[in-house]
mmCIF file of C-alpha atoms in Angstrom:
data_model
loop_
_atom_site.group_PDB
_atom_site.id
_atom_site.type_symbol
_atom_site.label_atom_id
_atom_site.label_comp_id
_atom_site.label_asym_id
_atom_site.label_seq_id
_atom_site.Cartn_x
_atom_site.Cartn_y
_atom_site.Cartn_z
ATOM 1 C CA MET A 16 0.000 0.000 0.000
ATOM 2 C CA ALA A 17 1.336 3.445 -0.877
ATOM 3 C CA CYS A 18 2.205 5.751 1.972
ATOM 4 C CA GLU A 19 -0.221 8.468 0.899
ATOM 5 C CA ASP A 20 -3.124 6.016 0.829
ATOM 6 C CA ILE A 21 -2.376 5.023 4.416
ATOM 7 C CA LEU A 22 -2.315 8.606 5.608
ATOM 8 C CA LEU A 23 -5.578 9.493 3.909
ATOM 9 C CA HIS A 24 -7.367 6.793 5.873
ATOM 10 C CA THR A 25 -6.259 7.832 9.363
ATOM 11 C CA ASN A 26 -7.634 10.562 11.577
ATOM 12 C CA GLY A 27 -4.802 11.508 13.947
ATOM 13 C CA GLN A 28 -5.117 14.522 16.219
ATOM 14 C CA LYS A 29 -2.825 16.419 18.583
ATOM 15 C CA VAL A 30 -0.124 16.338 15.920
ATOM 16 C CA ARG A 31 1.046 19.377 13.986
ATOM 17 C CA VAL A 32 -0.234 18.661 10.478
ATOM 18 C CA ARG A 33 -0.641 21.178 7.660
ATOM 19 C CA ALA A 34 -1.408 20.911 3.961
ATOM 20 C CA TRP A 35 0.662 23.247 1.812
ATOM 21 C CA SER A 36 -0.429 22.601 -1.764
ATOM 22 C CA THR A 37 -3.729 22.624 -3.595
ATOM 23 C CA LEU A 38 -2.165 20.546 -6.340
ATOM 24 C CA ALA A 39 -0.910 17.766 -4.077
ATOM 25 C CA THR A 40 -1.410 17.215 -0.354
ATOM 26 C CA ILE A 41 1.931 17.340 1.400
ATOM 27 C CA VAL A 42 1.612 16.623 5.076
ATOM 28 C CA VAL A 43 4.354 17.789 7.394
ATOM 29 C CA ALA A 44 4.268 16.413 10.923
ATOM 30 C CA ILE A 45 6.568 16.577 13.893
ATOM 31 C CA GLY A 46 6.430 13.354 15.852
ATOM 32 C CA ALA A 47 8.063 10.111 16.842
ATOM 33 C CA CYS A 48 8.583 7.251 14.434
ATOM 34 C CA THR A 49 9.965 3.753 14.449
ATOM 35 C CA VAL A 50 12.074 4.635 11.399
ATOM 36 C CA PRO A 51 15.551 6.043 12.193
ATOM 37 C CA GLU A 52 15.437 9.827 12.191
ATOM 38 C CA PRO A 53 17.865 12.695 12.716
ATOM 39 C CA PRO A 54 17.444 14.869 15.847
ATOM 40 C CA ASN A 55 14.659 17.488 15.595
ATOM 41 C CA ALA A 56 13.357 15.820 12.461
ATOM 42 C CA VAL A 57 10.470 17.279 10.491
ATOM 43 C CA TRP A 58 8.509 14.513 8.799
ATOM 44 C CA VAL A 59 7.435 15.219 5.220
ATOM 45 C CA THR A 60 4.970 12.970 3.436
ATOM 46 C CA VAL A 61 5.147 13.159 -0.370
ATOM 47 C CA PRO A 62 2.043 11.698 -2.053
ATOM 48 C CA GLU A 63 2.030 9.932 -5.391
ATOM 49 C CA ALA A 64 2.501 12.300 -8.339
ATOM 50 C CA ALA A 65 3.316 15.343 -6.200
ATOM 51 C CA SER A 66 4.894 18.059 -8.350
ATOM 52 C CA VAL A 67 8.446 19.168 -7.642
ATOM 53 C CA ASP A 68 7.128 22.702 -7.071
ATOM 54 C CA ALA A 69 4.721 21.473 -4.375
ATOM 55 C CA VAL A 70 7.477 19.452 -2.719
ATOM 56 C CA ALA A 71 9.881 22.422 -2.870
ATOM 57 C CA GLU A 72 7.277 24.778 -1.395
ATOM 58 C CA SER A 73 6.684 22.512 1.584
ATOM 59 C CA LEU A 74 10.393 21.980 2.196
ATOM 60 C CA ALA A 75 11.048 25.722 2.132
ATOM 61 C CA VAL A 76 8.118 26.704 4.348
ATOM 62 C CA HIS A 77 9.386 24.388 7.072
ATOM 63 C CA GLY A 78 12.991 25.477 6.804
ATOM 64 C CA ILE A 79 14.406 22.284 5.351
ATOM 65 C CA VAL A 80 15.687 24.206 2.324
ATOM 66 C CA ARG A 81 16.142 27.983 2.070
ATOM 67 C CA SER A 82 14.378 28.589 -1.241
ATOM 68 C CA ALA A 83 11.596 26.675 -2.956
ATOM 69 C CA GLU A 84 12.583 28.126 -6.317
ATOM 70 C CA SER A 85 16.234 27.157 -5.904
ATOM 71 C CA PHE A 86 15.378 23.615 -4.847
ATOM 72 C CA ALA A 87 12.931 23.114 -7.730
ATOM 73 C CA ARG A 88 15.481 24.503 -10.200
ATOM 74 C CA TYR A 89 18.220 22.294 -8.737
ATOM 75 C CA ALA A 90 15.985 19.204 -8.854
ATOM 76 C CA ARG A 91 15.109 19.783 -12.519
ATOM 77 C CA LEU A 92 18.789 19.721 -13.565
ATOM 78 C CA GLY A 93 19.256 16.483 -15.435
ATOM 79 C CA ASN A 94 15.593 15.651 -14.849
ATOM 80 C CA LYS A 95 16.408 14.444 -11.346
ATOM 81 C CA ASP A 96 12.977 15.589 -10.187
ATOM 82 C CA GLU A 97 11.464 12.695 -12.138
ATOM 83 C CA GLY A 98 13.068 10.275 -9.671
ATOM 84 C CA ILE A 99 11.393 11.697 -6.528
ATOM 85 C CA GLN A 100 9.631 8.836 -4.749
ATOM 86 C CA PRO A 101 6.434 9.056 -2.689
ATOM 87 C CA GLY A 102 6.958 8.298 0.971
ATOM 88 C CA THR A 103 7.445 9.808 4.412
ATOM 89 C CA TYR A 104 10.848 11.363 5.066
ATOM 90 C CA PRO A 105 12.574 12.804 8.161
ATOM 91 C CA PHE A 106 14.694 15.899 7.461
ATOM 92 C CA ARG A 107 16.520 18.348 9.671
ATOM 93 C CA PRO A 108 15.924 22.016 8.878
ATOM 94 C CA GLY A 109 18.837 23.379 6.888
ATOM 95 C CA THR A 110 19.783 20.065 5.265
ATOM 96 C CA PRO A 111 21.762 20.674 2.031
ATOM 97 C CA MET A 112 19.604 20.483 -1.102
ATOM 98 C CA GLY A 113 21.711 17.727 -2.595
ATOM 99 C CA ARG A 114 21.250 15.492 0.425
ATOM 100 C CA VAL A 115 17.511 16.169 0.494
ATOM 101 C CA LEU A 116 17.169 15.271 -3.166
ATOM 102 C CA ILE A 117 19.218 12.085 -2.746
ATOM 103 C CA GLN A 118 16.867 10.948 -0.002
ATOM 104 C CA LEU A 119 13.766 11.850 -2.010
ATOM 105 C CA ARG A 120 15.060 9.863 -4.972
ATOM 106 C CA LYS A 121 16.042 6.924 -2.765
ATOM 107 C CA GLY A 122 12.529 6.651 -1.325
ATOM 108 C CA ARG A 123 11.181 5.399 1.985
ATOM 109 C CA PRO A 124 9.212 2.310 2.979
ATOM 110 C CA PRO A 125 5.468 2.648 3.603
ATOM 111 C CA VAL A 126 4.410 3.777 7.066
ATOM 112 C CA GLN A 127 1.220 3.699 9.089
ATOM 113 C CA ARG A 128 0.175 6.488 11.426
ATOM 114 C CA LEU A 129 -0.765 5.563 14.985
ATOM 115 C CA ARG A 130 -2.151 7.948 17.556
ATOM 116 C CA VAL A 131 -1.757 7.195 21.257
ATOM 117 C CA LYS A 132 -4.086 9.403 23.278
ATOM 118 C CA ALA A 133 -3.198 10.870 26.655
ATOM 119 C CA GLY A 134 -5.190 9.183 29.407
ATOM 120 C CA HIS A 135 -5.677 5.911 27.552
ATOM 121 C CA TRP A 136 -5.096 2.571 29.238
ATOM 122 C CA ILE A 137 -2.758 -0.020 27.747
ATOM 123 C CA THR A 138 -5.796 -2.055 26.707
ATOM 124 C CA GLU A 139 -7.085 0.942 24.739
ATOM 125 C CA VAL A 140 -3.701 1.493 23.124
ATOM 126 C CA ALA A 141 -3.733 -2.192 22.190
ATOM 127 C CA GLU A 142 -7.144 -1.784 20.542
ATOM 128 C CA ALA A 143 -5.805 1.132 18.471
ATOM 129 C CA VAL A 144 -2.830 -0.983 17.395
ATOM 130 C CA GLU A 145 -5.122 -3.825 16.384
ATOM 131 C CA ASP A 146 -7.285 -1.410 14.397
ATOM 132 C CA ARG A 147 -4.304 0.124 12.556
ATOM 133 C CA PHE A 148 -2.054 -2.886 12.048
ATOM 134 C CA GLY A 149 -4.197 -5.978 12.515
ATOM 135 C CA ILE A 150 -1.928 -7.054 15.389
ATOM 136 C CA PRO A 151 -4.083 -8.761 18.059
ATOM 137 C CA ALA A 152 -4.626 -6.485 21.030
ATOM 138 C CA GLU A 153 -3.537 -9.236 23.389
ATOM 139 C CA SER A 154 -0.146 -9.350 21.660
ATOM 140 C CA LEU A 155 0.515 -5.726 22.533
ATOM 141 C CA VAL A 156 -0.643 -6.250 26.129
ATOM 142 C CA VAL A 157 1.822 -9.156 26.410
ATOM 143 C CA ALA A 158 4.606 -7.081 24.820
ATOM 144 C CA ALA A 159 3.901 -4.299 27.328
ATOM 145 C CA GLY A 160 4.847 -6.720 30.092
ATOM 146 C CA ASP A 161 8.423 -6.995 28.802
ATOM 147 C CA SER A 162 10.607 -7.252 31.907
ATOM 148 C CA THR A 163 13.670 -5.673 30.271
ATOM 149 C CA LEU A 164 11.755 -2.564 29.226
ATOM 150 C CA ARG A 165 10.044 -2.332 32.612
ATOM 151 C CA ALA A 166 13.408 -2.465 34.354
ATOM 152 C CA ARG A 167 14.779 0.164 31.995
ATOM 153 C CA VAL A 168 12.168 2.751 32.955
ATOM 154 C CA GLY A 169 11.827 1.652 36.582
ATOM 155 C CA ALA A 170 8.196 0.577 36.335
ATOM 156 C CA ARG A 171 6.866 -0.943 39.569
ATOM 157 C CA GLY A 172 3.851 -2.539 37.935
ATOM 158 C CA ALA A 173 3.576 -5.702 35.879
ATOM 159 C CA SER A 174 3.226 -3.712 32.659
ATOM 160 C CA LEU A 175 4.451 -0.554 30.973
ATOM 161 C CA GLU A 176 1.252 1.314 31.792
ATOM 162 C CA GLY A 177 2.247 4.982 31.958
ATOM 163 C CA TYR A 178 5.223 4.655 29.610
ATOM 164 C CA LEU A 179 3.565 4.278 26.191
ATOM 165 C CA PHE A 180 4.049 7.956 25.502
ATOM 166 C CA PRO A 181 0.945 9.648 24.036
ATOM 167 C CA THR A 182 1.753 11.204 20.676
ATOM 168 C CA THR A 183 1.369 10.423 16.971
ATOM 169 C CA TYR A 184 3.756 7.825 15.583
ATOM 170 C CA TYR A 185 4.742 6.958 12.029
ATOM 171 C CA VAL A 186 5.481 3.248 12.078
ATOM 172 C CA LYS A 187 7.416 1.512 9.321
ATOM 173 C CA LEU A 188 5.694 -1.542 7.882
ATOM 174 C CA PRO A 189 5.846 -4.418 8.550
ATOM 175 C CA THR A 190 6.062 -4.175 12.325
ATOM 176 C CA SER A 191 5.404 -6.175 15.495
ATOM 177 C CA ALA A 192 3.797 -5.556 18.872
ATOM 178 C CA HIS A 193 7.197 -5.534 20.570
ATOM 179 C CA ASP A 194 8.619 -3.044 18.049
ATOM 180 C CA ILE A 195 5.722 -0.686 18.658
ATOM 181 C CA VAL A 196 5.960 -0.928 22.448
ATOM 182 C CA ARG A 197 9.712 -0.367 22.365
ATOM 183 C CA GLN A 198 9.285 2.764 20.240
ATOM 184 C CA MET A 199 6.682 4.164 22.626
ATOM 185 C CA VAL A 200 8.999 3.600 25.578
ATOM 186 C CA ASP A 201 11.864 5.172 23.627
ATOM 187 C CA SER A 202 9.619 8.165 22.999
ATOM 188 C CA PHE A 203 8.871 8.468 26.721
ATOM 189 C CA GLU A 204 12.557 8.417 27.608
ATOM 190 C CA THR A 205 13.369 10.957 24.906
ATOM 191 C CA ARG A 206 10.845 13.383 26.370
ATOM 192 C CA TRP A 207 11.801 12.845 30.002
ATOM 193 C CA ASN A 208 13.818 15.911 30.971
ATOM 194 C CA VAL A 209 16.984 14.873 32.811
ATOM 195 C CA GLU A 210 16.595 17.972 35.002
ATOM 196 C CA TRP A 211 13.471 16.372 36.422
ATOM 197 C CA ASN A 212 15.586 13.743 38.201
ATOM 198 C CA ALA A 213 16.822 16.352 40.682
ATOM 199 C CA ARG A 214 13.229 17.492 41.154
ATOM 200 C CA LEU A 215 12.252 13.928 42.052
ATOM 201 C CA ASP A 216 14.809 13.958 44.827
ATOM 202 C CA SER A 217 13.435 17.211 46.245
ATOM 203 C CA LEU A 218 9.898 15.797 46.197
ATOM 204 C CA GLY A 219 10.952 12.467 47.655
ATOM 205 C CA LEU A 220 9.444 10.559 44.735
ATOM 206 C CA THR A 221 10.726 7.913 42.381
ATOM 207 C CA ARG A 222 10.148 8.454 38.678
ATOM 208 C CA ASP A 223 7.494 5.743 38.644
ATOM 209 C CA GLU A 224 5.667 7.439 41.517
ATOM 210 C CA ALA A 225 5.770 10.740 39.618
ATOM 211 C CA VAL A 226 4.418 9.037 36.493
ATOM 212 C CA THR A 227 1.711 7.446 38.630
ATOM 213 C CA LEU A 228 0.692 10.813 40.065
ATOM 214 C CA ALA A 229 0.731 12.344 36.579
ATOM 215 C CA SER A 230 -1.566 9.564 35.354
ATOM 216 C CA VAL A 231 -4.068 10.290 38.140
ATOM 217 C CA ILE A 232 -4.011 13.979 37.203
ATOM 218 C CA GLU A 233 -4.481 13.058 33.531
ATOM 219 C CA GLY A 234 -7.441 10.876 34.405
ATOM 220 C CA GLU A 235 -9.317 13.831 35.905
ATOM 221 C CA LEU A 236 -9.117 15.985 32.783
ATOM 222 C CA VAL A 237 -11.766 16.651 30.195
ATOM 223 C CA HIS A 238 -9.462 19.390 28.958
ATOM 224 C CA GLY A 239 -6.343 20.826 30.531
ATOM 225 C CA GLY A 240 -7.600 24.198 31.718
ATOM 226 C CA ASP A 241 -7.176 23.542 35.432
ATOM 227 C CA ARG A 242 -4.509 20.831 35.364
ATOM 228 C CA PRO A 243 -2.148 22.792 37.690
ATOM 229 C CA GLU A 244 -4.804 23.247 40.371
ATOM 230 C CA ILE A 245 -5.690 19.538 40.275
ATOM 231 C CA ALA A 246 -2.007 18.721 40.699
ATOM 232 C CA SER A 247 -1.821 21.038 43.710
ATOM 233 C CA VAL A 248 -4.813 19.318 45.353
ATOM 234 C CA TYR A 249 -3.191 15.904 45.100
ATOM 235 C CA HIS A 250 0.164 17.163 46.338
ATOM 236 C CA ASN A 251 -1.543 18.838 49.286
ATOM 237 C CA ARG A 252 -3.443 15.657 50.116
ATOM 238 C CA LEU A 253 -0.297 13.535 49.957
ATOM 239 C CA THR A 254 1.593 16.007 52.144
ATOM 240 C CA ARG A 255 -1.179 15.950 54.769
ATOM 241 C CA GLY A 256 -1.537 12.168 54.723
ATOM 242 C CA MET A 257 -5.049 12.369 53.237
ATOM 243 C CA ARG A 258 -6.311 9.758 50.810
ATOM 244 C CA LEU A 259 -6.344 10.913 47.208
ATOM 245 C CA GLN A 260 -9.951 9.766 46.658
ATOM 246 C CA ALA A 261 -9.481 10.036 42.892
ATOM 247 C CA ASP A 262 -12.368 8.762 40.797
ATOM 248 C CA PRO A 263 -10.127 7.703 37.855
ATOM 249 C CA THR A 264 -8.445 5.150 40.119
ATOM 250 C CA VAL A 265 -11.826 3.597 40.901
ATOM 251 C CA VAL A 266 -12.690 3.422 37.206
ATOM 252 C CA TYR A 267 -9.324 1.776 36.534
ATOM 253 C CA ALA A 268 -9.925 -0.708 39.360
ATOM 254 C CA LEU A 269 -13.284 -1.618 37.824
ATOM 255 C CA GLY A 270 -11.659 -2.086 34.416
ATOM 256 C CA LYS A 271 -14.501 -0.399 32.571
ATOM 257 C CA ARG A 272 -15.118 3.250 31.756
ATOM 258 C CA ARG A 273 -18.544 4.176 33.052
ATOM 259 C CA ARG A 274 -20.303 6.442 35.506
ATOM 260 C CA LEU A 275 -19.506 5.622 39.109
ATOM 261 C CA TYR A 276 -22.114 4.768 41.718
ATOM 262 C CA GLN A 277 -21.759 4.877 45.498
ATOM 263 C CA GLY A 278 -21.111 1.146 45.732
ATOM 264 C CA ASP A 279 -18.212 1.406 43.302
ATOM 265 C CA TYR A 280 -16.135 3.395 45.784
ATOM 266 C CA LYS A 281 -15.956 0.300 47.995
ATOM 267 C CA VAL A 282 -14.383 -1.947 45.361
ATOM 268 C CA LYS A 283 -11.455 -3.856 46.821
ATOM 269 C CA SER A 284 -8.410 -3.026 44.732
ATOM 270 C CA PRO A 285 -4.886 -1.720 45.385
ATOM 271 C CA TYR A 286 -5.759 0.993 42.834
ATOM 272 C CA ASN A 287 -8.838 2.308 44.651
ATOM 273 C CA THR A 288 -7.572 5.467 46.339
ATOM 274 C CA TYR A 289 -10.763 5.723 48.372
ATOM 275 C CA ARG A 290 -9.554 2.624 50.253
ATOM 276 C CA ILE A 291 -5.754 2.903 50.152
ATOM 277 C CA ASN A 292 -3.344 5.487 51.494
ATOM 278 C CA GLY A 293 -0.985 7.296 49.145
ATOM 279 C CA LEU A 294 -0.493 6.599 45.461
ATOM 280 C CA PRO A 295 -1.706 3.569 43.525
ATOM 281 C CA PRO A 296 0.938 0.848 43.032
ATOM 282 C CA ALA A 297 1.516 1.859 39.391
ATOM 283 C CA PRO A 298 0.279 4.341 36.754
ATOM 284 C CA ILE A 299 -3.331 4.090 35.593
ATOM 285 C CA ASN A 300 -2.939 5.487 32.050
ATOM 286 C CA GLN A 301 -0.506 7.202 29.681
ATOM 287 C CA PRO A 302 0.014 10.739 31.046
ATOM 288 C CA SER A 303 0.819 13.651 28.765
ATOM 289 C CA LEU A 304 3.948 15.747 29.024
ATOM 290 C CA ALA A 305 1.847 18.532 30.556
ATOM 291 C CA SER A 306 0.592 16.218 33.305
ATOM 292 C CA LEU A 307 4.130 15.014 34.030
ATOM 293 C CA GLU A 308 5.211 18.634 34.434
ATOM 294 C CA ALA A 309 2.193 19.402 36.633
ATOM 295 C CA ALA A 310 2.974 16.419 38.861
ATOM 296 C CA LEU A 311 6.552 17.623 39.258
ATOM 297 C CA TYR A 312 5.914 21.368 39.535
ATOM 298 C CA PRO A 313 2.473 21.997 41.049
ATOM 299 C CA PRO A 314 1.572 25.571 41.987
ATOM 300 C CA GLU A 315 1.298 26.435 45.646
ATOM 301 C CA SER A 316 -2.267 26.438 46.911
ATOM 302 C CA GLU A 317 -4.382 25.547 49.932
ATOM 303 C CA TYR A 318 -6.865 23.511 47.879
ATOM 304 C CA LEU A 319 -7.823 20.073 49.204
ATOM 305 C CA TYR A 320 -11.043 19.353 47.301
ATOM 306 C CA PHE A 321 -12.575 19.862 43.900
ATOM 307 C CA VAL A 322 -15.829 19.117 42.147
ATOM 308 C CA ALA A 323 -16.381 18.835 38.399
ATOM 309 C CA ARG A 324 -18.663 21.201 36.522
ATOM 310 C CA ARG A 325 -20.697 20.344 33.455
ATOM 311 C CA ASP A 326 -18.170 22.107 31.214
ATOM 312 C CA GLY A 327 -15.367 19.800 32.365
ATOM 313 C CA LEU A 328 -13.602 22.360 34.546
ATOM 314 C CA HIS A 329 -13.593 22.181 38.339
ATOM 315 C CA GLU A 330 -14.449 24.226 41.404
ATOM 316 C CA PHE A 331 -11.802 24.080 44.145
ATOM 317 C CA SER A 332 -12.162 24.311 47.926
ATOM 318 C CA ARG A 333 -9.819 24.659 50.896
ATOM 319 C CA SER A 334 -11.926 22.863 53.506
ATOM 320 C CA TYR A 335 -14.533 20.125 53.604
ATOM 321 C CA ARG A 336 -17.193 22.599 54.754
ATOM 322 C CA GLU A 337 -16.368 24.848 51.804
ATOM 323 C CA HIS A 338 -16.393 21.799 49.539
ATOM 324 C CA LEU A 339 -19.930 20.843 50.618
ATOM 325 C CA ALA A 340 -21.104 24.387 49.952
ATOM 326 C CA THR A 341 -19.482 24.281 46.517
ATOM 327 C CA ILE A 342 -21.261 21.007 45.724
ATOM 328 C CA ARG A 343 -24.598 22.630 46.611
ATOM 329 C CA GLN A 344 -23.782 25.545 44.324
ATOM 330 C CA VAL A 345 -22.859 23.221 41.490
ATOM 331 C CA ARG A 346 -26.111 21.329 41.953
ATOM 332 C CA ALA A 347 -28.080 24.551 42.018
ATOM 333 C CA ARG A 348 -26.580 25.548 38.685
ATOM 334 C CA GLY A 349 -27.658 22.230 37.208
ATOM 335 C CA ARG A 350 -24.153 20.844 36.964
ATOM 336 C CA ARG A 351 -22.673 17.547 38.058
ATOM 337 C CA GLY A 352 -23.496 16.026 41.395
ATOM 338 C CA PRO A 353 -21.191 15.084 44.255
ATOM 339 C CA GLN A 354 -19.995 11.854 42.612
ATOM 340 C CA ALA A 355 -17.559 14.026 40.665
ATOM 341 C CA GLY A 356 -16.103 15.608 43.788
ATOM 342 C CA LYS A 357 -13.067 14.754 45.864
#
């Protein structure tokens, strides 16, 4: 299957994608890929029959070459433009025109785009892999239990939950479940800022505990508008020895995404933070970079409680009495009930 056909049949989001030609769709995306790539690579997808002018325009706009006109003129010398192959290519901005053209004439193998969403469980990532590649979901779940990879990242749990970094990947075909999992873990480690290790020491957390906290924060979000405040609530609770009482941990313990009822909060599970003290034993989803940063650098606040509004944002309170009053206000405005509160 041609690379452009694959891309036309996927619907990735949260990836920087722009079309730059009305004559031929040239998609430029910055992301991780299982294909070897230079540092700070910009990925350029050249569809079948794309004109050299359209290719040159896209390369120039994204800084890979300085001038679209110069590149097109250079490529036409000796009819070398006729050898440009469709495919998806990683280039560093400022790459010499000759090297760019050599790569475009050499071609690239077909790739498939895979989106891993922030907040998704490993089982949900596995379903996406099965949908895109036809690899059984169970195969990816098994691959995510790889002991070598778990030891590499310091995962406490029996799987790599929390370390399948959420982003959009371009995966070279053919591939395997283990190849995909390894690339996701590589992507996590690439994005982990080494300066954060010192921050872990100051917080008294291991990296896996920080990833776990970030995953709980991620689980609370409909959108990220009040991510910092949520992080501050959980830090304040941990500091005071209060239980987190995080609904996403109950949902994870149940193993099914649905509305929670009062009886659900009693489920016996090491992940149910209404019953356990401190953090869950391992992450509960794949946290975003923003949630990792929020877990490591929460703002100072006195908030200990929050309740979700209908619009997905939250109301925050400093005391339980204030929290109960806030719940009544939320109810009065026709928003969510107390099941969404902490």
